XYZ file of C-alpha atoms in Angstrom:
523
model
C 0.000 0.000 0.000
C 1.222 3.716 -0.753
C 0.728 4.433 2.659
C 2.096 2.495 5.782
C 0.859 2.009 9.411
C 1.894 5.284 12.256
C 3.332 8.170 9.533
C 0.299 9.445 8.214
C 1.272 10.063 5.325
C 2.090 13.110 6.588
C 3.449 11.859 9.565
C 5.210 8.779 7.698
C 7.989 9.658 5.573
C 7.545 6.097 4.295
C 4.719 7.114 2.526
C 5.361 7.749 -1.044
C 2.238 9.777 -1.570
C 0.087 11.562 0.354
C -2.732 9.508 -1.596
C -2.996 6.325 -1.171
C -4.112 4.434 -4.680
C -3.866 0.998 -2.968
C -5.337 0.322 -0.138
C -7.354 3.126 1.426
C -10.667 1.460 2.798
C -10.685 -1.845 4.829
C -8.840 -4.106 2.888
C -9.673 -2.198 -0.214
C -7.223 -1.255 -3.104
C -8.208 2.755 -3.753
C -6.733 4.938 -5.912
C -4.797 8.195 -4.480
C -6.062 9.294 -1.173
C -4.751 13.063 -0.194
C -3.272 12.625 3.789
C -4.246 9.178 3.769
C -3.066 6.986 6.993
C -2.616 3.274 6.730
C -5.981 1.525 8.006
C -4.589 -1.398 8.912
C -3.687 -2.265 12.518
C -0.920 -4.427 13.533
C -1.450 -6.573 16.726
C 1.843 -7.813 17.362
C 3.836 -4.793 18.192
C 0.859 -4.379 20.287
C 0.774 -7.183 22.093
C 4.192 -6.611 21.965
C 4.249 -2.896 23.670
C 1.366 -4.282 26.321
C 3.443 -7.093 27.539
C 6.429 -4.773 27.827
C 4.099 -2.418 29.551
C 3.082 -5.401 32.304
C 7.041 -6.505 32.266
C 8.330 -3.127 33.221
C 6.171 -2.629 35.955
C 6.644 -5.539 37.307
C 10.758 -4.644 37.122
C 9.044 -1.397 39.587
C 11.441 -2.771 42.170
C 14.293 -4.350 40.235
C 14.689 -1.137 38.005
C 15.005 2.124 37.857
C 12.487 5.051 37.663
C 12.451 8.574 37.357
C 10.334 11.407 36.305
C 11.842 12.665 32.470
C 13.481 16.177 32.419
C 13.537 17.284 29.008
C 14.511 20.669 30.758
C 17.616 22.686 28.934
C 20.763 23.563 31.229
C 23.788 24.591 30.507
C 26.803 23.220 32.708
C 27.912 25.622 35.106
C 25.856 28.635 33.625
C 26.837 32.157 33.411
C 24.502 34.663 32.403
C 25.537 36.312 29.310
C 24.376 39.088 27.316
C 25.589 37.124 23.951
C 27.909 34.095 23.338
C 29.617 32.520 20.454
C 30.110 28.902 19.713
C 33.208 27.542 19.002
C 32.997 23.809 17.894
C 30.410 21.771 17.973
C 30.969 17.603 18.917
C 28.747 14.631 18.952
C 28.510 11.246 20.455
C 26.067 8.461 20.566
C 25.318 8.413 16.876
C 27.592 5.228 15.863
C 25.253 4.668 12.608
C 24.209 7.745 11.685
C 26.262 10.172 9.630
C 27.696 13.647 10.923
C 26.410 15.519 8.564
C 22.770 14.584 8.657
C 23.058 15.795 12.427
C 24.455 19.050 11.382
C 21.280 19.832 8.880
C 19.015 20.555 11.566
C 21.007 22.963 13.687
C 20.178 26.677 13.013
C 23.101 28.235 14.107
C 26.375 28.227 13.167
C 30.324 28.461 14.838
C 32.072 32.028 14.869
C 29.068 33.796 15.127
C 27.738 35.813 18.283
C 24.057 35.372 19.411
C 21.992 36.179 21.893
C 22.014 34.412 24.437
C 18.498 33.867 25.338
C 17.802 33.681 21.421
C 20.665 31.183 21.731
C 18.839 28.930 24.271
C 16.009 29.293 21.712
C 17.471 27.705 19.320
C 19.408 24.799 20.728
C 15.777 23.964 22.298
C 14.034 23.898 18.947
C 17.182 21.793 17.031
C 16.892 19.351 19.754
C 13.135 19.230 18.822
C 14.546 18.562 15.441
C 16.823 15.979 15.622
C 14.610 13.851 17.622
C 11.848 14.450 15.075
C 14.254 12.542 12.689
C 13.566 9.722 14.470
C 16.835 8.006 14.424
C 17.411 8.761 18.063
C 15.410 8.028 21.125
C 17.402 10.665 22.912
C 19.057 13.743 21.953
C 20.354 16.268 24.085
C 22.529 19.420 23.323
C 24.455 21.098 26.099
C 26.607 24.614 25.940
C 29.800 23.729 28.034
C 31.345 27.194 28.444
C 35.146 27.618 28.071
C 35.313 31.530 28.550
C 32.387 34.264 29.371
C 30.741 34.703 26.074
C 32.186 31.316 24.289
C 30.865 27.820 24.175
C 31.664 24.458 22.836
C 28.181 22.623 22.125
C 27.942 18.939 22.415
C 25.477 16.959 21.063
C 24.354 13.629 22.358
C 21.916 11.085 21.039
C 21.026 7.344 21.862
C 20.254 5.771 18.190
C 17.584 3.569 17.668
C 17.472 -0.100 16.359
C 17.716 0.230 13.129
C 17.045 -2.455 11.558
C 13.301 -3.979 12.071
C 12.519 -7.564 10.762
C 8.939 -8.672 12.146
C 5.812 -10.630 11.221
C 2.929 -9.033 9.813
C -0.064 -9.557 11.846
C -2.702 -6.998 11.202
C -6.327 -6.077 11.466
C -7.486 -4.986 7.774
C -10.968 -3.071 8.784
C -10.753 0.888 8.793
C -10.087 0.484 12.908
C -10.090 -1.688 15.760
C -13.611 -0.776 16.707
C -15.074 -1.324 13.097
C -13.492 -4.842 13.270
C -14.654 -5.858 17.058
C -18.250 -4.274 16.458
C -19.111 -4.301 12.881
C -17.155 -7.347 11.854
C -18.039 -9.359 14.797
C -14.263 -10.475 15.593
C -13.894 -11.849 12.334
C -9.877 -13.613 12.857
C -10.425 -14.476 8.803
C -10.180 -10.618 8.170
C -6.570 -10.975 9.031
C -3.364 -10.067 7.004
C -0.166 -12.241 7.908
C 3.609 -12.029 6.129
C 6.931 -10.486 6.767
C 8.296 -7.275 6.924
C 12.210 -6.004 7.203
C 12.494 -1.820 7.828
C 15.269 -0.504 7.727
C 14.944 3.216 8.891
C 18.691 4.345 8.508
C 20.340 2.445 5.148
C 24.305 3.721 5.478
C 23.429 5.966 7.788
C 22.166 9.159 5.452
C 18.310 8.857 7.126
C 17.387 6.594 4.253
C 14.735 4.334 4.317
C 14.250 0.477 3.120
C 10.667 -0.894 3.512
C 10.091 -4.462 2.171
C 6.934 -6.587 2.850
C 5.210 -9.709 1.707
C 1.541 -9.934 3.129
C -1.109 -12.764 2.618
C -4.426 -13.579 4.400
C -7.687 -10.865 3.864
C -5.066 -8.545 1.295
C -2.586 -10.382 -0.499
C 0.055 -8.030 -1.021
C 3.664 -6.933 -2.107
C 4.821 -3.551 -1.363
C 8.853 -2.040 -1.798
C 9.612 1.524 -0.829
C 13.140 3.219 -0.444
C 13.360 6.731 0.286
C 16.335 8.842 -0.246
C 15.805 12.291 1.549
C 18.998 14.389 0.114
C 20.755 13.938 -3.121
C 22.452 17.133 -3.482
C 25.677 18.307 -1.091
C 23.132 21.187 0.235
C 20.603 18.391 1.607
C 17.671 20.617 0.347
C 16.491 17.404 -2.604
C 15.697 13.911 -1.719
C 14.240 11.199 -3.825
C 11.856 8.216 -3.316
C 10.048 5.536 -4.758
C 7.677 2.770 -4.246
C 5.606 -0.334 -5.848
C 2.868 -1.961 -4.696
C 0.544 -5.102 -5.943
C -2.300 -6.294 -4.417
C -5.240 -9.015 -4.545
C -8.530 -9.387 -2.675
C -11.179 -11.978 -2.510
C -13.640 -9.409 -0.447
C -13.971 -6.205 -1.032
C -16.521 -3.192 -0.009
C -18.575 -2.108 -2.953
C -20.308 0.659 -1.385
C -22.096 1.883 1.541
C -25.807 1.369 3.348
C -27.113 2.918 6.475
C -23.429 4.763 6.389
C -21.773 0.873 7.134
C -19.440 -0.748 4.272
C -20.963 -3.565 2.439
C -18.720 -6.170 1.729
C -18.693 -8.495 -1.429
C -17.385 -12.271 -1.818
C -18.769 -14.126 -4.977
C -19.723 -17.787 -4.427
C -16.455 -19.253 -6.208
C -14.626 -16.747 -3.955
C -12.707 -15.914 -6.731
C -10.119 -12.677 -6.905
C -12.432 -9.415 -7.211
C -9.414 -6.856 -7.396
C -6.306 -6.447 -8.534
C -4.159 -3.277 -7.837
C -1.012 -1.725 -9.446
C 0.734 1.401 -8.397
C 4.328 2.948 -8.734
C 5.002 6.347 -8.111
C 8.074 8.427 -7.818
C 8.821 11.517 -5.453
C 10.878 14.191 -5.442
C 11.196 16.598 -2.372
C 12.673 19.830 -1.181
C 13.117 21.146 1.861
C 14.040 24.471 1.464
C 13.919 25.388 5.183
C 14.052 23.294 8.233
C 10.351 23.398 8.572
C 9.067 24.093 4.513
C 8.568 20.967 2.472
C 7.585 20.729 -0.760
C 6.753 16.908 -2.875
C 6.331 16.576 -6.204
C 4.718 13.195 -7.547
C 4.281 11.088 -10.336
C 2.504 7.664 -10.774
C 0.611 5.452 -12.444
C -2.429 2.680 -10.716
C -4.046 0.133 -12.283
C -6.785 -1.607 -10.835
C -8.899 -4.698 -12.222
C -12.141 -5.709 -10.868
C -14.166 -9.019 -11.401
C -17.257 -8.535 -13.807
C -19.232 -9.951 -10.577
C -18.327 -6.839 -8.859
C -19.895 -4.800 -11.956
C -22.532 -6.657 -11.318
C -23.434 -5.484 -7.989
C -22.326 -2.249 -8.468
C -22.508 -0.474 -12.156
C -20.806 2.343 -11.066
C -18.063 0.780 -8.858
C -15.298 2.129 -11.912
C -17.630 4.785 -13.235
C -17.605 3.295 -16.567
C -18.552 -0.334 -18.489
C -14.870 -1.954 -18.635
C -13.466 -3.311 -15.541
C -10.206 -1.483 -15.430
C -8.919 1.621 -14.474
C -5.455 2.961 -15.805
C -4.553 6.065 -15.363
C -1.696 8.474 -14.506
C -1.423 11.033 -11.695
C -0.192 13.908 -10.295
C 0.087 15.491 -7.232
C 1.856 18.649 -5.568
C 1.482 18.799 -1.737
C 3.680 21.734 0.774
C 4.113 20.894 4.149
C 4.980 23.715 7.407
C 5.841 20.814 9.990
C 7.058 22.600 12.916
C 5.372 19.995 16.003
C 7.650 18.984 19.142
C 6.943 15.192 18.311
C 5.695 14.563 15.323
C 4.011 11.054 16.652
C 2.173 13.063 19.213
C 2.503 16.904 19.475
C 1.642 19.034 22.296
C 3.245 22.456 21.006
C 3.728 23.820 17.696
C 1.794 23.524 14.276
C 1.084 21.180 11.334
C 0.026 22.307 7.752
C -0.287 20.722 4.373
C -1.886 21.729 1.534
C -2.563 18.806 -1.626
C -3.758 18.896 -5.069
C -4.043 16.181 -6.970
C -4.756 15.207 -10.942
C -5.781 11.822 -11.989
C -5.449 11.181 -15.461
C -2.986 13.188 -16.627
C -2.504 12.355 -19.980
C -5.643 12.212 -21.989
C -6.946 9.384 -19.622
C -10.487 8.192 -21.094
C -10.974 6.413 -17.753
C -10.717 9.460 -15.194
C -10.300 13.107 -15.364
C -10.499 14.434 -11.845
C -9.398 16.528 -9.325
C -8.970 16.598 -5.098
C -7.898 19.389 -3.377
C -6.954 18.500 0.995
C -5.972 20.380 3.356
C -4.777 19.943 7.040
C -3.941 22.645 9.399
C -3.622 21.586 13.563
C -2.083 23.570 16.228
C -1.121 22.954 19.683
C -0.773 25.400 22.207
C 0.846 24.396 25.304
C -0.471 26.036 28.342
C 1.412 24.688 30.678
C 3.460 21.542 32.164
C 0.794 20.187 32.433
C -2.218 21.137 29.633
C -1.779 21.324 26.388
C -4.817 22.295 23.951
C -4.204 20.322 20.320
C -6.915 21.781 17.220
C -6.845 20.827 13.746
C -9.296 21.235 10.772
C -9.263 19.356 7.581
C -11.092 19.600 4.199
C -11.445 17.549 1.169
C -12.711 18.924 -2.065
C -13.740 17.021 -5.458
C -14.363 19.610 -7.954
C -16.339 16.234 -10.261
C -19.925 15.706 -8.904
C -18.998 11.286 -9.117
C -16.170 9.086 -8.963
C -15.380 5.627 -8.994
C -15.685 3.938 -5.703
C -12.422 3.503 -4.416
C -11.766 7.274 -5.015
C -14.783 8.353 -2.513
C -13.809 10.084 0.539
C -15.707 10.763 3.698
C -15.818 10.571 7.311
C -14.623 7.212 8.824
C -11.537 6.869 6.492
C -8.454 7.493 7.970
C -7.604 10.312 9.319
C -10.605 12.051 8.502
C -13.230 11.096 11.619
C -15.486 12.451 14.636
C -14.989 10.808 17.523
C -18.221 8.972 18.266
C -18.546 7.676 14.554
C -15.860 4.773 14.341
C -18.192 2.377 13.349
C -19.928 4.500 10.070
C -18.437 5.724 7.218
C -20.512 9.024 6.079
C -19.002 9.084 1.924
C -19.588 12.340 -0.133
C -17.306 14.953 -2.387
C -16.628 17.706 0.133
C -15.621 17.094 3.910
C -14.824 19.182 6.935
C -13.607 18.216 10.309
C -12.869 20.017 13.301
C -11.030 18.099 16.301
C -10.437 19.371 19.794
C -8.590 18.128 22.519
C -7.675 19.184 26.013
C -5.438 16.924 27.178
C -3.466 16.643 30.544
C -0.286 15.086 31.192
C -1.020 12.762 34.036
C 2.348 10.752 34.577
C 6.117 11.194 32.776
C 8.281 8.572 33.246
C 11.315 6.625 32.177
C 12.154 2.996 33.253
C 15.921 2.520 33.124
C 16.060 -1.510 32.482
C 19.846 -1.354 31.363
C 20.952 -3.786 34.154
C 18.645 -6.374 32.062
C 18.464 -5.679 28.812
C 21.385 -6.346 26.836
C 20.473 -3.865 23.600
C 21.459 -0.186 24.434
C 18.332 0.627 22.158
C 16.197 -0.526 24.281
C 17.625 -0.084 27.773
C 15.182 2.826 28.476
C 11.533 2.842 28.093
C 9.463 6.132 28.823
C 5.804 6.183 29.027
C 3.670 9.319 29.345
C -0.189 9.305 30.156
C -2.577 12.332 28.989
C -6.214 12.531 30.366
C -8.098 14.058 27.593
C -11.303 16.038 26.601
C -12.042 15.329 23.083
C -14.619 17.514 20.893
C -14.636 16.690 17.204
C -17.705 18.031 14.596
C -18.023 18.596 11.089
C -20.154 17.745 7.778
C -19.860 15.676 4.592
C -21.392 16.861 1.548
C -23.250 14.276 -0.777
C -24.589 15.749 -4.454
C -25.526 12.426 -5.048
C -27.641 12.189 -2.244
C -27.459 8.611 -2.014
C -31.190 7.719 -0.082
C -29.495 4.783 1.947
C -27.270 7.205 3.268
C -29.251 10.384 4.138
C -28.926 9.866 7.901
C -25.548 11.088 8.268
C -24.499 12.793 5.050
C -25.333 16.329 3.974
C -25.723 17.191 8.235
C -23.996 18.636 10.981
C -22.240 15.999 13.610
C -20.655 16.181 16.809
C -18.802 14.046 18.914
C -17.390 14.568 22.485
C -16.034 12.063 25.605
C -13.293 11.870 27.611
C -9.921 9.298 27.226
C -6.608 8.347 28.322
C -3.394 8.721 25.784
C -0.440 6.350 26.663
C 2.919 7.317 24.630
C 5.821 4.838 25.032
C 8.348 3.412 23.557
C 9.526 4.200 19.962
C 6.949 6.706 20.044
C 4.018 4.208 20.175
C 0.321 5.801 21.408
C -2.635 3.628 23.105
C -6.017 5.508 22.976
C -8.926 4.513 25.142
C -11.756 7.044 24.762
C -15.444 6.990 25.437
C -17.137 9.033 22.879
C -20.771 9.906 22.376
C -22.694 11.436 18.876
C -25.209 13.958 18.261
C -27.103 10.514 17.329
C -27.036 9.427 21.115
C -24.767 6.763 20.414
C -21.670 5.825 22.537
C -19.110 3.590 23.119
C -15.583 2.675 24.275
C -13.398 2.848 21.040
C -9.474 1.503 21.566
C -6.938 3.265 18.505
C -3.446 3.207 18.060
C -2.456 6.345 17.173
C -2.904 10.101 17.738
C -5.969 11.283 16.352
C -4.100 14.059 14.935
């Protein structure tokens, strides 16, 4: 798929596109999605991360465990006016390349700052560095060898690199859809093998690999190159994907997928996509991708059958080209979960680019979030997104609404409210209930892993927004074409290698609710 698991595609630089033209709904090969996020859901680095959870804990008395200061000091601190830095060292980063260290400071040696602008600075490159996420530690520290003159050293903790692991995954939109919906179906199951590699010769490039069978047969190769030039401004990437499914959604009733599986259980789809990226990052925080691709998918007549318009058209294939221009501002303190700073990316998209009889169309996303930190303990995170079709229909696989990844209200995890024009709003009050850091070096023999942190947020969630149907689709009217809310309370877990645990109770301007487990920030 053009999209993996934890990155949104905007938070996963693994993600080729921003669309995703293979898999976007459950187990369902799509064409381009703009800020798609993988909607699978893998079980065994969860089961993995929970038993660590219960393991550490249980170490409460064997190990050791202390409250994380993230807070800036310099060693034995004088208080300035302006200083200038010498030479800057680092240690810790065994793997990873000097230089692409050195890309994300914003200052410079032989040059005089001030000094509280200085402290400014070295706060927000540490931000930077870790956002890389080759490191589960950095820290920078001034050590001052006259009044206004500092050596800076650097010091990060690299991660493992190198990730072989089974593929085990949930392929329903989310966890609730499959326990609720799907009745705990274990045949709607993808199994394989995976190898990541997150840091190929240590230049921040990434190697992604996988062979899936089970609900979504599937082969998928990425490799991402971010910097080709001395200047590290361009970067490169590409990535091919094929996949086959027996079942497949073939459109919606009551705002609930309906799934499709012919009595020979024969293939219904087949999907083809390639794409290639380029990228430039003209500032530390400015991004800009261009893409081009090409997706192929082939349907059974069966499914034409049941659905006429499931490829807007009589033959069952659809080839095309496409083209899509997206900026990114990324400027968050985490990028897996934020709590100060702001997110923005703006997409447009073409499909069929080249006198393409089977589509001519156009999306147009956008995402803007902000978090304001209040304190240390709140932390207020908003974000609105829209989606725009400027075509009154499209094929099937290229419908977006609420309920697809990442676009959804808390409350509505188990509909899917499809249309040409969306807008959410989320909201979320959160506060950070515990910080802490296990240090299990004594037992654990990998450096990488010899310290585990774990924060927990409370959280006050209020999501609303509308999807827009011309079609007005009469099976659907309950939800589309309306206003909805959603609002409940939950508890955020972070831990290690950035993984998040959700547990919310949500209820709908419907009067539904429930308790709805995800695995990932909602935004």
């Amino acid at each position: 798929m053009f999209c993996s698991s934890h990155l949104d595609s905007y938070r996963d630089e693994s993600c080729l596109v921003n669309n995703n033209p293979t898999v976007g709904r459950m187990g369902q090969a799509s064409l381009p999605k703009a800020g798609s996020i993988s909607n699978t859901i893998s079980l065994i680095p969860i089961l993995r991360n929970l038993l660590t959870l219960l393991v550490i804990f249980l170490l409460f008395g064997l190990g050791k465990i202390k409250a994380q200061d993230t807070t800036l000091e310099p060693v034995n601190p004088p208080t300035p006016e302006r200083v200038k830095v010498n030479n800057i060292f680092i240690i810790g980063n065994i793997k990873t390349q000097k230089s692409i260290i050195l890309r994300e400071l914003d200052f410079t040696t032989d040059f005089f700052y001030d000094w509280e602008t200085f402290m400014g600075i070295i706060k927000a490159d540490q931000q930077k560095i870790y956002n890389l996420r080759l490191f589960t530690e950095v820290e920078i520290t001034p050590l001052f060898t006259e009044d206004e003159e500092v050596e800076i050293l650097i010091s990060v903790k690299e991660r493992w690199y190198v990730i072989p692991s089974v593929i085990f995954q949930l392929a329903d939109r989310n966890f609730s859809e499959w326990w609720t919906n799907q009745g705990r179906d274990f045949s709607r199951v993808n199994y394989g093998l995976k190898i990541n590699h997150s840091n190929v010769g240590g230049r921040n490039e990434k190697l992604r690999f996988s062979g899936q069978l089970g609900f979504t047969k599937e082969l998928d190769l990425v490799y991402t190159k971010p910097y080709i030039d001395k200047k590290q401004k361009q970067g490169l990437a590409f990535q091919m994907t094929y996949a086959d499914q027996k079942t497949i959604p073939i459109r919606s009733a009551n705002n609930k997928q309906v799934f499709y599986t012919n009595e020979t259980e024969d293939v219904l789809r087949k999907t083809f996509s390639t794409a290639l990226r380029y990228t430039y990052r003209r500032t530390f925080y400015n991004f800009h991708f261009l893409t081009l691709g090409f997706s192929r998918t082939w349907v059974n007549p069966d499914v034409l059958i049941e659905n006429p318009n499931y490829l807007s058209g009589e033959n069952n294939t659809l080839s095309y080209p496409f083209l899509q221009y997206s900026f990114r501002h990324d400027k968050r303190d985490n990028i897996a979960y934020a709590t100060q700073g702001e997110f923005l990316q703006l997409t447009a998209t073409k499909y069929g680019v080249i006198n393409s009889q089977d589509i001519d169309e156009v999306e147009l996303n956008f995402i803007a979030n902000k978090y304001f930190q209040i304190n240390d303990r709140f932390h207020l995170a908003t974000g609105l997104t829209g989606v725009w079709y400027l075509s009154p229909n499209q094929p099937y696989p290229l419908i977006r609404g609420i309920g697809y990844s990442p676009n959804f209200i808390r409350g509505y995890e188990l509909n899917v409210i499809e249309g040409q024009q969306l807008y959410v709003q989320k909201n979320s009050l959160r506060y950070k209930l515990l910080d802490l850091s296990f240090d299990i070096s004594s037992y654990m023999p990998f450096e990488q892993f010899s310290t585990i942190p774990f924060k927990f947020y409370l959280s006050g969630n209020f999501d609303h927004g509308t999807v827009t149907d011309r079609n007005n689709i009469p099976e659907n009217l309950r939800l589309t074409n309306k206003y909805l809310f959603g609002y409940g309370l939950g508890l955020d877990i972070v831990g290690v290698y950035d993984a998040v645990f959700r547990f919310e109770y949500s209820l709908n301007n419907q009067g539904e609710g429930n308790l709805f487990f995800n695995f990932k920030a909602p935004f």
